[in-house]
mmCIF file with all atom_site columns, C-alpha atoms in Angstrom:
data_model
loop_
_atom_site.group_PDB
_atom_site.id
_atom_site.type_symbol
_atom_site.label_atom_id
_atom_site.label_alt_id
_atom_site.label_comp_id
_atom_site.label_asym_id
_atom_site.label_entity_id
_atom_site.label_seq_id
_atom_site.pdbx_PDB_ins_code
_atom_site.Cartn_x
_atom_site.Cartn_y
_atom_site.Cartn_z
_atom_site.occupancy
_atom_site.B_iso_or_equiv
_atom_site.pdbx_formal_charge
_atom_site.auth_seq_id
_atom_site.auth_comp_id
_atom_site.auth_asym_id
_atom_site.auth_atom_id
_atom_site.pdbx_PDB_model_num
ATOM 1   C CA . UNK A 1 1   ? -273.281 30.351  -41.227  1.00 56.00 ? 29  UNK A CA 1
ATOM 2   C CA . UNK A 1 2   ? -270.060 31.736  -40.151  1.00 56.00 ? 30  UNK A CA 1
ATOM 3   C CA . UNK A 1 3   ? -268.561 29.851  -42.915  1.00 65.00 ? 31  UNK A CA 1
ATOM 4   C CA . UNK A 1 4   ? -270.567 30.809  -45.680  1.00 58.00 ? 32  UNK A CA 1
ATOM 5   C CA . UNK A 1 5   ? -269.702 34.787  -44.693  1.00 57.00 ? 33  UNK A CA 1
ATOM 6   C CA . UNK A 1 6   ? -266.196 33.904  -44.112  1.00 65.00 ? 34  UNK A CA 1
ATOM 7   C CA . UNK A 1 7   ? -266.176 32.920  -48.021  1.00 62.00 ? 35  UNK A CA 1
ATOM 8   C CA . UNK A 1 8   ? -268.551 35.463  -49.176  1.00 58.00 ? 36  UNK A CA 1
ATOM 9   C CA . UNK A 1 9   ? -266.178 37.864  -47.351  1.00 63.00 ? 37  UNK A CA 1
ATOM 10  C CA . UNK A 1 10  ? -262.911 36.306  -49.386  1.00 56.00 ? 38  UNK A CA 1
ATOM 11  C CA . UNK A 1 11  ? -264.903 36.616  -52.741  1.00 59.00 ? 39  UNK A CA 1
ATOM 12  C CA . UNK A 1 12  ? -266.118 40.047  -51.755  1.00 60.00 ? 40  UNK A CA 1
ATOM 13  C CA . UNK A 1 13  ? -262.211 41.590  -51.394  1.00 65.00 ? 41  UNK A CA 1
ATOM 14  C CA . UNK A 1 14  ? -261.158 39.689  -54.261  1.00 62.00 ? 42  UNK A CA 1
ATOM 15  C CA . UNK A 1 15  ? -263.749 41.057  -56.228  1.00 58.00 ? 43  UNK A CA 1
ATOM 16  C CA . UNK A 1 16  ? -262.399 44.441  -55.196  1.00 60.00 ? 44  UNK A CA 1
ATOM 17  C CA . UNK A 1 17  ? -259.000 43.954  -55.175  1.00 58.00 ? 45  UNK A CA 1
ATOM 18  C CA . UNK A 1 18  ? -259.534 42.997  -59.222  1.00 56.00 ? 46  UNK A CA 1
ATOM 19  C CA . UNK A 1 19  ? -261.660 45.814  -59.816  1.00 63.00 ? 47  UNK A CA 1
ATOM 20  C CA . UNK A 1 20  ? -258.814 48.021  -58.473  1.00 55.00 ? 48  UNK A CA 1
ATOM 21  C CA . UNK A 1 21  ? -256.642 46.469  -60.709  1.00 52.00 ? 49  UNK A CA 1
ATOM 22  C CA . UNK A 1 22  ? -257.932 46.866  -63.508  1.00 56.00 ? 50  UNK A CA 1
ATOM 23  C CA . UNK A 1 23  ? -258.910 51.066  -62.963  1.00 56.00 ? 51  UNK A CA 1
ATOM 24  C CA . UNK A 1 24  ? -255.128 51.763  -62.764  1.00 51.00 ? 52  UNK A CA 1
ATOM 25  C CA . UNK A 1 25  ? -254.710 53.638  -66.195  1.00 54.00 ? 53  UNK A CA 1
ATOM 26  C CA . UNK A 1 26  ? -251.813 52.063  -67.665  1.00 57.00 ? 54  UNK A CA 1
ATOM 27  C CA . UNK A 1 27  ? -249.180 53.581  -69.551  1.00 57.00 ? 55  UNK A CA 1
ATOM 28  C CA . UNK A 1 28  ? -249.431 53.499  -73.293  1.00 54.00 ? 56  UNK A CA 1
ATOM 29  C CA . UNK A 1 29  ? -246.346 51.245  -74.977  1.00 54.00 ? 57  UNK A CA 1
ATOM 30  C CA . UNK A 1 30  ? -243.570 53.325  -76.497  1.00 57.00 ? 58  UNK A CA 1
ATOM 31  C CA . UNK A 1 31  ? -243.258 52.336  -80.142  1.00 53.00 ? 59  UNK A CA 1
ATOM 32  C CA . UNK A 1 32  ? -240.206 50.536  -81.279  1.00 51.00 ? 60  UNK A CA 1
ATOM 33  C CA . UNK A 1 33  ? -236.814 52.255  -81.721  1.00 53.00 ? 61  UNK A CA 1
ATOM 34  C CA . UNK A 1 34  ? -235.989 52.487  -85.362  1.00 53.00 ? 62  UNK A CA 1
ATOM 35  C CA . UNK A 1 35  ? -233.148 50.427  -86.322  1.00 58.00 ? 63  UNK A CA 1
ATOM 36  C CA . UNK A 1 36  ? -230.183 52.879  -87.456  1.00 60.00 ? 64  UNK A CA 1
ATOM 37  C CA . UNK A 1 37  ? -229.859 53.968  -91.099  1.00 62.00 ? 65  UNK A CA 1
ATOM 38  C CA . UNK A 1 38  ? -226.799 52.949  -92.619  1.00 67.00 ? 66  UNK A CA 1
ATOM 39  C CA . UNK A 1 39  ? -226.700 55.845  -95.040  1.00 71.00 ? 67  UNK A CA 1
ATOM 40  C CA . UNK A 1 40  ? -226.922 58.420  -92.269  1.00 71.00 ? 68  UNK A CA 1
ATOM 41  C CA . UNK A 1 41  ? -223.261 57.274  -91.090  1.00 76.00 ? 69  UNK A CA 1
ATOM 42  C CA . UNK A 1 42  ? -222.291 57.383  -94.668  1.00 78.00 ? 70  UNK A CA 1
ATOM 43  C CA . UNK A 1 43  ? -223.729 60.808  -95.438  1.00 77.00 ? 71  UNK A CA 1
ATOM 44  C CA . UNK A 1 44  ? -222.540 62.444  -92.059  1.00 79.00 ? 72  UNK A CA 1
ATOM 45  C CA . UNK A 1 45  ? -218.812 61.230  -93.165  1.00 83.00 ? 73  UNK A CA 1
ATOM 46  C CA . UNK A 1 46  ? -219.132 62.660  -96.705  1.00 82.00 ? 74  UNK A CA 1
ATOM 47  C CA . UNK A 1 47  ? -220.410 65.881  -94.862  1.00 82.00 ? 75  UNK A CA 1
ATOM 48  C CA . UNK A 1 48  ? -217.506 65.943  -92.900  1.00 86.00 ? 76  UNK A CA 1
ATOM 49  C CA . UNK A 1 49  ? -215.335 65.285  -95.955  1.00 89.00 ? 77  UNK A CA 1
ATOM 50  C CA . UNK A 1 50  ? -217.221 68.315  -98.110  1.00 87.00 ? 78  UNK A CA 1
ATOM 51  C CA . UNK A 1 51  ? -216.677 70.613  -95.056  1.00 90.00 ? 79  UNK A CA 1
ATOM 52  C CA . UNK A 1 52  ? -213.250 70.522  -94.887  1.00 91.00 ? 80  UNK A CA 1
ATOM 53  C CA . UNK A 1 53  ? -212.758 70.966  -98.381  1.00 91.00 ? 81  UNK A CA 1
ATOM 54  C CA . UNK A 1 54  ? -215.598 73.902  -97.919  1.00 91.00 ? 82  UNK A CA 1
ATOM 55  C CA . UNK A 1 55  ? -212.897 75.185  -95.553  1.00 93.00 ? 83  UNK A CA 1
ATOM 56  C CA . UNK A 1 56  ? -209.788 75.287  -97.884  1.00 93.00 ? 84  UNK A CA 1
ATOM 57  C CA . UNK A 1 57  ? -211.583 76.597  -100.522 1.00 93.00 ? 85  UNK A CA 1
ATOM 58  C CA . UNK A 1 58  ? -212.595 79.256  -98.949  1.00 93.00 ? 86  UNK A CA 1
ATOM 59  C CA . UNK A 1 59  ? -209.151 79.273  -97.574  1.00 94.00 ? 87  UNK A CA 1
ATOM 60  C CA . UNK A 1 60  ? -207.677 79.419  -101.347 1.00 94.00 ? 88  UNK A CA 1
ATOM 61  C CA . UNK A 1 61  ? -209.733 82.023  -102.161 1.00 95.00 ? 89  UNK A CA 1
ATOM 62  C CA . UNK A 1 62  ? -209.119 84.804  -99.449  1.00 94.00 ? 90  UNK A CA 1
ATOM 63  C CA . UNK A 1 63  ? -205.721 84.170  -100.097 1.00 95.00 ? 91  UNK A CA 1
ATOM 64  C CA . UNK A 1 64  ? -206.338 84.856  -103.815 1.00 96.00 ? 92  UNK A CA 1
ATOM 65  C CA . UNK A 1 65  ? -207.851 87.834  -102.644 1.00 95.00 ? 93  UNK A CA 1
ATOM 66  C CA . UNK A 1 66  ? -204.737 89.001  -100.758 1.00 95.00 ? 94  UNK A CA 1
ATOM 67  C CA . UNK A 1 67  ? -202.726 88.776  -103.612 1.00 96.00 ? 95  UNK A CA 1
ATOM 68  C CA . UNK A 1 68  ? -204.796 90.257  -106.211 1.00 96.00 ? 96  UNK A CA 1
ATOM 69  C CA . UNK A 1 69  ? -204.952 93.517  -103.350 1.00 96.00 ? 97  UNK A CA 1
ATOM 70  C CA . UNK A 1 70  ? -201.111 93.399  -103.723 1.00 96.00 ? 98  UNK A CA 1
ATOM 71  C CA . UNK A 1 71  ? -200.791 93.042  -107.493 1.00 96.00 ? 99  UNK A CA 1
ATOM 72  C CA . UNK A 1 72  ? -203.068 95.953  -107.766 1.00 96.00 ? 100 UNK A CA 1
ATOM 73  C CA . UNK A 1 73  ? -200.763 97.738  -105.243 1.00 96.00 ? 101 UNK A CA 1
ATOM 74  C CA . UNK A 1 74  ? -198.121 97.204  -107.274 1.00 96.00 ? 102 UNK A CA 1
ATOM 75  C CA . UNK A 1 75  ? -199.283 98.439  -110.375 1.00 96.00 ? 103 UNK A CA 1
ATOM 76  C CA . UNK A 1 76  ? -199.955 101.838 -108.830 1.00 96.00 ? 104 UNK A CA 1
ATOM 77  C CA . UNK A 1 77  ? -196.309 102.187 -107.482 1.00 96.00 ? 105 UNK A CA 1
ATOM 78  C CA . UNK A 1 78  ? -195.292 101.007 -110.729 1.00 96.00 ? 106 UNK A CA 1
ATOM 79  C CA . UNK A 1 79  ? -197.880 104.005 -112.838 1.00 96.00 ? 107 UNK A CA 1
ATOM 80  C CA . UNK A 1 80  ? -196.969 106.544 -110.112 1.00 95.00 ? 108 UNK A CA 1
ATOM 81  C CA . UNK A 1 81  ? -193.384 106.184 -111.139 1.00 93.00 ? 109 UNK A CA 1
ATOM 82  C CA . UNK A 1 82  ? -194.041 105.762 -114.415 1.00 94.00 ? 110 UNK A CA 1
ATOM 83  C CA . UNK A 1 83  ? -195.830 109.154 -114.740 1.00 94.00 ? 111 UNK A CA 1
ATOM 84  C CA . UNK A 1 84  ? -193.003 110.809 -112.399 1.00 92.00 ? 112 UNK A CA 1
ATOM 85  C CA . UNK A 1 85  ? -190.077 109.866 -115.150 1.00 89.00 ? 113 UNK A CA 1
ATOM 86  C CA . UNK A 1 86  ? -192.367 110.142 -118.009 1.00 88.00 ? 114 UNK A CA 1
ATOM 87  C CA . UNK A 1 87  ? -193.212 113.937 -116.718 1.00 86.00 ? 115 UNK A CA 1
ATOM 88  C CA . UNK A 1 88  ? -189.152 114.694 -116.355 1.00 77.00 ? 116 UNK A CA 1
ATOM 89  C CA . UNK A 1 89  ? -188.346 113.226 -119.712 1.00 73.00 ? 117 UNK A CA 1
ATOM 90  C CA . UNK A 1 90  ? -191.058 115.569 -121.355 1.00 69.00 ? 118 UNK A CA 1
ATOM 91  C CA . UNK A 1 91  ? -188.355 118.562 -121.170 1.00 65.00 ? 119 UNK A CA 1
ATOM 92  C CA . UNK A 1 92  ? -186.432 118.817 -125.142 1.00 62.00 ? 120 UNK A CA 1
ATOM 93  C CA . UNK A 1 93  ? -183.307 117.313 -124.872 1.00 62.00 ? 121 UNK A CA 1
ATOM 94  C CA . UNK A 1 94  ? -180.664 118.634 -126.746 1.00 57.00 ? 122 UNK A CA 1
ATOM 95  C CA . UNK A 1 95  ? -178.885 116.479 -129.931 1.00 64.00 ? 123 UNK A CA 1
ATOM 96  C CA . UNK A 1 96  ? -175.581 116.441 -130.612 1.00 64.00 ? 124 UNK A CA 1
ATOM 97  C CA . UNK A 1 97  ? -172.813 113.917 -131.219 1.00 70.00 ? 125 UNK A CA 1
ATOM 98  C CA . UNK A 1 98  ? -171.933 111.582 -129.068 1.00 74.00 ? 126 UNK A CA 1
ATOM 99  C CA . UNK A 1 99  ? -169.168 109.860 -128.483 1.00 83.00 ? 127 UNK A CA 1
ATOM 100 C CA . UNK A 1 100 ? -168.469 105.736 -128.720 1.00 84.00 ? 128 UNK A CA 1
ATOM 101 C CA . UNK A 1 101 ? -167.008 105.529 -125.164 1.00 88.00 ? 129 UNK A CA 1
ATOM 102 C CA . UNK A 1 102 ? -170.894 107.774 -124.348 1.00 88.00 ? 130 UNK A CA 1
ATOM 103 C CA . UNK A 1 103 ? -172.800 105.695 -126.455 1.00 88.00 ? 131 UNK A CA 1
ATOM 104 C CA . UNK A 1 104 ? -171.077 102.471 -124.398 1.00 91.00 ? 132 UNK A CA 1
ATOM 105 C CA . UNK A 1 105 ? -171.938 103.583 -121.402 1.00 91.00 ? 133 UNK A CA 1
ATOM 106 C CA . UNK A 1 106 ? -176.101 104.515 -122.272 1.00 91.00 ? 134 UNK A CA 1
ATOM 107 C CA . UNK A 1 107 ? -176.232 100.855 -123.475 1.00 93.00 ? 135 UNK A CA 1
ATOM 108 C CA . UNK A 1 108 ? -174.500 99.629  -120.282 1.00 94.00 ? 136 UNK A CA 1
ATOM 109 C CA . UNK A 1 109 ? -176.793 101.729 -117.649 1.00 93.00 ? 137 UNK A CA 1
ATOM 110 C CA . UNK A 1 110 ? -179.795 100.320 -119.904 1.00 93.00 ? 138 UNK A CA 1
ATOM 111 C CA . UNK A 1 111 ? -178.603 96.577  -119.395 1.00 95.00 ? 139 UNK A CA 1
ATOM 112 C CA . UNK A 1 112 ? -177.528 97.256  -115.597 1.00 95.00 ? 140 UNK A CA 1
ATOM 113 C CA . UNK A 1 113 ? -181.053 99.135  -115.044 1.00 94.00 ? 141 UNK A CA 1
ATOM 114 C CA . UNK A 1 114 ? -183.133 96.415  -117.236 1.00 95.00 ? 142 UNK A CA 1
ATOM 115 C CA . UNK A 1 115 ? -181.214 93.371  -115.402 1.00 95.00 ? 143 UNK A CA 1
ATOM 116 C CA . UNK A 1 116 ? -181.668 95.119  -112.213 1.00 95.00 ? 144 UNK A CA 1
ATOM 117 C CA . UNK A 1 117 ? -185.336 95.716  -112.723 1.00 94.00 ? 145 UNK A CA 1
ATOM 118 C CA . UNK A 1 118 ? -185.993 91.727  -113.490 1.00 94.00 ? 146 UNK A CA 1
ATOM 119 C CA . UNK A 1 119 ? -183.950 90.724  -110.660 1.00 94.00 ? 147 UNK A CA 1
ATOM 120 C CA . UNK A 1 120 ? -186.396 92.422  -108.457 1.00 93.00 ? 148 UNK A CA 1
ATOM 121 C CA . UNK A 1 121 ? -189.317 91.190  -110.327 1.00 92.00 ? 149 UNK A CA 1
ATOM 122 C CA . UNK A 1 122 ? -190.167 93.916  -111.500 1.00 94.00 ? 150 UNK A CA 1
ATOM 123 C CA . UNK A 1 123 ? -189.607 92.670  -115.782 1.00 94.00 ? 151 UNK A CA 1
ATOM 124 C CA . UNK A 1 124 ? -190.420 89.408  -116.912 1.00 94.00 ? 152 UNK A CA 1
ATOM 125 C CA . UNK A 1 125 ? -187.503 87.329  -118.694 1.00 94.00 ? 153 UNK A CA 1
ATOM 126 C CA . UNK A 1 126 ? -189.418 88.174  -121.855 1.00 94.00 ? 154 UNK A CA 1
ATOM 127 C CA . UNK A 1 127 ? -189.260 91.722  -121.238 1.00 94.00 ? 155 UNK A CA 1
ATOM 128 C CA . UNK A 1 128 ? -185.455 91.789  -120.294 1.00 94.00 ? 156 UNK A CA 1
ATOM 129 C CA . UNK A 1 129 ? -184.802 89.514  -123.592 1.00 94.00 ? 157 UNK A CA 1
ATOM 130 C CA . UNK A 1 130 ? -186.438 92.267  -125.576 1.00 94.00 ? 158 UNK A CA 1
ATOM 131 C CA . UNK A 1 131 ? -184.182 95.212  -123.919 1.00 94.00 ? 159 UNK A CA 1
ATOM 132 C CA . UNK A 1 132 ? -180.708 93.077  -124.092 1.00 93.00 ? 160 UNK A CA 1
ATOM 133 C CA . UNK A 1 133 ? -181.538 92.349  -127.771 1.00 93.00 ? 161 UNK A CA 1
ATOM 134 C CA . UNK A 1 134 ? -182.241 96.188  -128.519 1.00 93.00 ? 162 UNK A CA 1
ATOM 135 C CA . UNK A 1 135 ? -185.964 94.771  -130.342 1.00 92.00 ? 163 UNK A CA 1
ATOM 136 C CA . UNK A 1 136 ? -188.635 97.547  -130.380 1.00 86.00 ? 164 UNK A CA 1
ATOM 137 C CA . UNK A 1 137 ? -188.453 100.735 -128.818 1.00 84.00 ? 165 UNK A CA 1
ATOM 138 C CA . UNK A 1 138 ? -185.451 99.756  -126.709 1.00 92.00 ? 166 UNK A CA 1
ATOM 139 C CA . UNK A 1 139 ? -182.503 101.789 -128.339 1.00 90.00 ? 167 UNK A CA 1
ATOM 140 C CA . UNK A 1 140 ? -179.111 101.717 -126.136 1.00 91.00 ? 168 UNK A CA 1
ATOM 141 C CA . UNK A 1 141 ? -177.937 105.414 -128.031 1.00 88.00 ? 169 UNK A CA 1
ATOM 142 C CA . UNK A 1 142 ? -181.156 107.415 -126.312 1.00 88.00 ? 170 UNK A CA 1
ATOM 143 C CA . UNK A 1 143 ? -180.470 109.449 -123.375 1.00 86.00 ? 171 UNK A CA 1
ATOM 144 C CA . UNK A 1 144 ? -180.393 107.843 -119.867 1.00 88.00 ? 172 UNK A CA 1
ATOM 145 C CA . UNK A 1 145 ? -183.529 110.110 -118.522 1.00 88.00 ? 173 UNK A CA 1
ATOM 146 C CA . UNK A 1 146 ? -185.391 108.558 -122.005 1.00 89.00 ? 174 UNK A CA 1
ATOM 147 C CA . UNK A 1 147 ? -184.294 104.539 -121.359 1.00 92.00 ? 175 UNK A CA 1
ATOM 148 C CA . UNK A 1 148 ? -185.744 105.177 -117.888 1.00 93.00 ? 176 UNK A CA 1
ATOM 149 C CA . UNK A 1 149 ? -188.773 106.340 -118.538 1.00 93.00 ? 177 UNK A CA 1
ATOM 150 C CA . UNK A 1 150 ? -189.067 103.357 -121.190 1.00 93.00 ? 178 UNK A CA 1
ATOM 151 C CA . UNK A 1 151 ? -188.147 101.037 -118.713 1.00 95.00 ? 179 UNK A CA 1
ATOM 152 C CA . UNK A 1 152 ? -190.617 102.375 -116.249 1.00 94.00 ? 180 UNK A CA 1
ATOM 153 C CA . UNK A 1 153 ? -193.571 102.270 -118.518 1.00 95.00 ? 181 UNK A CA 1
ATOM 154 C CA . UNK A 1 154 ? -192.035 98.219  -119.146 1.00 96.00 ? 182 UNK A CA 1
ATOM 155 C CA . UNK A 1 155 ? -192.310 97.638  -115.036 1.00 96.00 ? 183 UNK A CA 1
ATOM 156 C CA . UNK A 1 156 ? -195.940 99.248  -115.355 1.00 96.00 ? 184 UNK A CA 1
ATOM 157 C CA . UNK A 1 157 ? -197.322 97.275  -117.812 1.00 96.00 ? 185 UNK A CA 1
ATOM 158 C CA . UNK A 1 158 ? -195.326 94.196  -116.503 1.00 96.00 ? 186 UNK A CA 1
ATOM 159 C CA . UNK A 1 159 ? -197.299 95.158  -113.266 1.00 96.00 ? 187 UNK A CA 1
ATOM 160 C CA . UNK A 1 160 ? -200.874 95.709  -114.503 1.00 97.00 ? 188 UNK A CA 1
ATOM 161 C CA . UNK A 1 161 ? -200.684 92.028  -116.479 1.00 96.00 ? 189 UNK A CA 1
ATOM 162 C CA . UNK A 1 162 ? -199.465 90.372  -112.783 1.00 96.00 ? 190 UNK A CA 1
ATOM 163 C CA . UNK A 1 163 ? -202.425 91.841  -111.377 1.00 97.00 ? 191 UNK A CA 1
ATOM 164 C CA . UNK A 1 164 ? -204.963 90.724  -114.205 1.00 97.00 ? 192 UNK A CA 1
ATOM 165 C CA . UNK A 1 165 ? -203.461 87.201  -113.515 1.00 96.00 ? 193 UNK A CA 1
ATOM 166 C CA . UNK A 1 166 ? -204.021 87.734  -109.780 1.00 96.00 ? 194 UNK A CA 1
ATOM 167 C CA . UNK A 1 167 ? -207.864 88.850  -110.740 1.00 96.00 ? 195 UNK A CA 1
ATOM 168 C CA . UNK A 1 168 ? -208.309 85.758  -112.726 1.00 97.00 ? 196 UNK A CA 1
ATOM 169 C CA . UNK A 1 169 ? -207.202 83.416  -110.123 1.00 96.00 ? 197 UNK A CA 1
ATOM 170 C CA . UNK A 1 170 ? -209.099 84.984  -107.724 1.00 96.00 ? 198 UNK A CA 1
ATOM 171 C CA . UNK A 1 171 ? -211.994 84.113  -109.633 1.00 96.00 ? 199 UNK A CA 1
ATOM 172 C CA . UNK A 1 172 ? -211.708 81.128  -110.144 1.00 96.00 ? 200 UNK A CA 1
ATOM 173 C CA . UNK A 1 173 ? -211.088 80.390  -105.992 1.00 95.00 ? 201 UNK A CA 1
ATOM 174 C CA . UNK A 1 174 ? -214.127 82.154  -106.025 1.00 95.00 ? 202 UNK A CA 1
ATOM 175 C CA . UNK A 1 175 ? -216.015 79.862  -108.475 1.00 95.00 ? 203 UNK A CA 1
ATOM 176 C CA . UNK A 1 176 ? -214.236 76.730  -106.552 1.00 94.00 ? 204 UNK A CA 1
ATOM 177 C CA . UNK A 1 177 ? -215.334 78.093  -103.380 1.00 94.00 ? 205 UNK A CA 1
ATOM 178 C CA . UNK A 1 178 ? -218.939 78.195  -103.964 1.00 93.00 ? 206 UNK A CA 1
ATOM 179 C CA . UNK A 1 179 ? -219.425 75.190  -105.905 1.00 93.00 ? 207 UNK A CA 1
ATOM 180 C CA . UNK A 1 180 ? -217.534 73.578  -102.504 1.00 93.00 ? 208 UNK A CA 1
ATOM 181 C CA . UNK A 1 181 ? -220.198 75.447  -100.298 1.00 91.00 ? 209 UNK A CA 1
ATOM 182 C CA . UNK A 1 182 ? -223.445 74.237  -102.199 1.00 91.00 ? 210 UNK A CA 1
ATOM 183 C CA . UNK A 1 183 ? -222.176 70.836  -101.587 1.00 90.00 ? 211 UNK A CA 1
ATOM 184 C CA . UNK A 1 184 ? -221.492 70.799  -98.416  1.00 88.00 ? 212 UNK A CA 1
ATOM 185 C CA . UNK A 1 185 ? -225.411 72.584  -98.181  1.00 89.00 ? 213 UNK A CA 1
ATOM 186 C CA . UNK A 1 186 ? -226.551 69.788  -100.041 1.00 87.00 ? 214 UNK A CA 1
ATOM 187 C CA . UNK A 1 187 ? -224.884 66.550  -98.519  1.00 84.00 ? 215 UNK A CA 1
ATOM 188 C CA . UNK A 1 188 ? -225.779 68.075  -94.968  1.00 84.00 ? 216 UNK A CA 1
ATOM 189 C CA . UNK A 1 189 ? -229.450 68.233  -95.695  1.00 84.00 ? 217 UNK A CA 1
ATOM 190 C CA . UNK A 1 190 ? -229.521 65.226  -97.310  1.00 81.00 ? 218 UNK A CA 1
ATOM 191 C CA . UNK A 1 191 ? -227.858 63.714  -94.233  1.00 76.00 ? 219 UNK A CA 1
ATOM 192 C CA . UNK A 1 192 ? -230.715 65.502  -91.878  1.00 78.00 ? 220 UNK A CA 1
ATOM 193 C CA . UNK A 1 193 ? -233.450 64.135  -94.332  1.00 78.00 ? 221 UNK A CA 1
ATOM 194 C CA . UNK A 1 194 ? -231.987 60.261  -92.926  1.00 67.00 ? 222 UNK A CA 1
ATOM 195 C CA . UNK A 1 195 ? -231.673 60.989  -89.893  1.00 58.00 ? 223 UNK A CA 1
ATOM 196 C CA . UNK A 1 196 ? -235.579 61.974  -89.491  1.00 52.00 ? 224 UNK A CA 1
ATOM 197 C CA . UNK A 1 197 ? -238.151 59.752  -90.147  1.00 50.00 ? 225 UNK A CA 1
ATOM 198 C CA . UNK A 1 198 ? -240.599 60.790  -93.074  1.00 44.00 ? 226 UNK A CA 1
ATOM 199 C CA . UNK A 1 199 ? -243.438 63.171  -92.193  1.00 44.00 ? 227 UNK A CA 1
ATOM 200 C CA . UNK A 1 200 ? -241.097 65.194  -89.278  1.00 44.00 ? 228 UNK A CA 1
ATOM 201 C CA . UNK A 1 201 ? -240.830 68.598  -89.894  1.00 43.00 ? 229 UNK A CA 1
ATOM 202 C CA . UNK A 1 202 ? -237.194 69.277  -90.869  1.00 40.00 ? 230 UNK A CA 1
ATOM 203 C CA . UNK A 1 203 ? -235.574 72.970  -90.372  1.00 43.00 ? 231 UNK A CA 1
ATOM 204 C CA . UNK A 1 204 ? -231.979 72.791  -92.682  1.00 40.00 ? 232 UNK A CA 1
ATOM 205 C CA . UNK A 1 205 ? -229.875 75.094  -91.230  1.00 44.00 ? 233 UNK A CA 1
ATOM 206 C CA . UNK A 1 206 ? -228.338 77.763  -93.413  1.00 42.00 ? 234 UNK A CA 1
ATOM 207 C CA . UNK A 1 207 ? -224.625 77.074  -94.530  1.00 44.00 ? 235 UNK A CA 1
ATOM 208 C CA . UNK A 1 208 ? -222.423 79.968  -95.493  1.00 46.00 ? 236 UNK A CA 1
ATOM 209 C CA . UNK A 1 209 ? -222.437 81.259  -99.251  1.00 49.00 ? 237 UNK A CA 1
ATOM 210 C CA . UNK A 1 210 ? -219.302 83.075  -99.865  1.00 50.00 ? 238 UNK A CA 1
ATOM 211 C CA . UNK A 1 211 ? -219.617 86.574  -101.240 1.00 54.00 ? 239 UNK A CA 1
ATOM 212 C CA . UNK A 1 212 ? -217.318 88.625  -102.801 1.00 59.00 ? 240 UNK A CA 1
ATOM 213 C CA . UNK A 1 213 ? -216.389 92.211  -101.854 1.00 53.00 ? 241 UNK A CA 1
ATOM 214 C CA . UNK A 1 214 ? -217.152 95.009  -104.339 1.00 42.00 ? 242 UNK A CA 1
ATOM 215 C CA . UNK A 1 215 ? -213.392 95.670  -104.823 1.00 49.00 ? 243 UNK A CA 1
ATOM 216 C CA . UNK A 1 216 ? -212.829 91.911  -105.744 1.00 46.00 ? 244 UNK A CA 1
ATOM 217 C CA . UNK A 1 217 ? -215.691 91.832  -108.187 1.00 42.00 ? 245 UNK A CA 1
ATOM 218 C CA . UNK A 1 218 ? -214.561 94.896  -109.892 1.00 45.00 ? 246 UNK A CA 1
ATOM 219 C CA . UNK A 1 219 ? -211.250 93.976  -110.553 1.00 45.00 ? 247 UNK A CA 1
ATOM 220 C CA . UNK A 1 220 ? -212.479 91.332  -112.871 1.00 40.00 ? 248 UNK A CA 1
ATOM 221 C CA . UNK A 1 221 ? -214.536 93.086  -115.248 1.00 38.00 ? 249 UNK A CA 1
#
């Protein structure tokens, strides 16, 4: 008898011990990693490569910005002195005859004054070409106050066609910049899309569209 309860005792507490076992909840198996894309690599690097061009474009075209401000600054020094002669050389000057060593002299100060004015940047080569020549308007016999105010009016319209060139690059760095920045928007939310498996939701973050200032977009039209 003792026997028999000693085993019925054995089976008893094994009987437990697996219904124990079995009870524990267990935890549920975590699904296999994904193996890694080989595009997202590829697509990160050409992100990489479209924001740094993103970068100098945007670079280019501030700069382009900076000088169409100074072209246009120019230009207004350039009318404001072109008004201040062009208001002194509205008083009647006087004709008479003048004499050869006089009329030497006028087409000297014009040549020193038109040399002097290209040096500094201020006349194109084209424009000095004309004056040394004596082609158009540019007459070495008028009066000194009269060749200035010509040569004035040359510096301001050599001015204002610096600063339309500095409006038209600037919009074109413009142009460049934003076609570099819709890129860069593209190839990084393509990149995303990889990187997260199908049926995630997906937030793209918002890349920078540059915008130009009033000023700039005036100065083009």
């Amino acid at each position: 008898m003792e026997t028999a309860a000693t085993i019925w005792m054995v089976l008893l507490i094994a009987v437990a011990a697996a219904t124990a076992l079995f009870a524990v909840p267990r935890r549920p198996a975590r699904p296999a990693a994904l193996p890694p894309d080989p595009r997202a690599a590829e697509r990160a690097a050409a992100a990489d490569r479209a924001a740094e061009v993103s970068r100098r474009r945007r670079a280019e075209w501030e700069r382009a910005q900076g000088q169409v401000d100074a072209a246009w600054a120019a230009f207004d020094a350039a009318d404001r002195d072109a008004r201040r002669v062009a208001a002194a050389a509205a008083f009647p000057i006087f004709k008479q005859r003048r004499t050869r060593t006089e009329l030497a002299d006028r087409e000297r100060n014009l040549h020193r004054m038109a040399t002097a004015a290209c040096r500094h940047r201020e006349l194109s080569i084209a424009q000095l070409n004309e004056v040394l020549a004596h082609r158009g308007s540019w007459n070495p016999r008028r009066h000194p106050v009269a060749q200035e105010a010509a040569l004035r009016a040359a510096v301001r319209e050599h001015r204002f066609a610096a600063y339309q060139a500095a409006a038209e690059q600037e919009r074109l760095a413009w142009q460049e910049s934003e076609r570099a920045a819709a890129t860069l928007r593209g190839l990084r939310a393509e990149a995303r899309t990889v990187r997260v498996p199908a049926g995630s939701d997906v937030h793209y973050e918002q890349q920078w569209t540059p915008a130009r200032p009033a000023k700039a977009r005036l100065a083009v039209h």
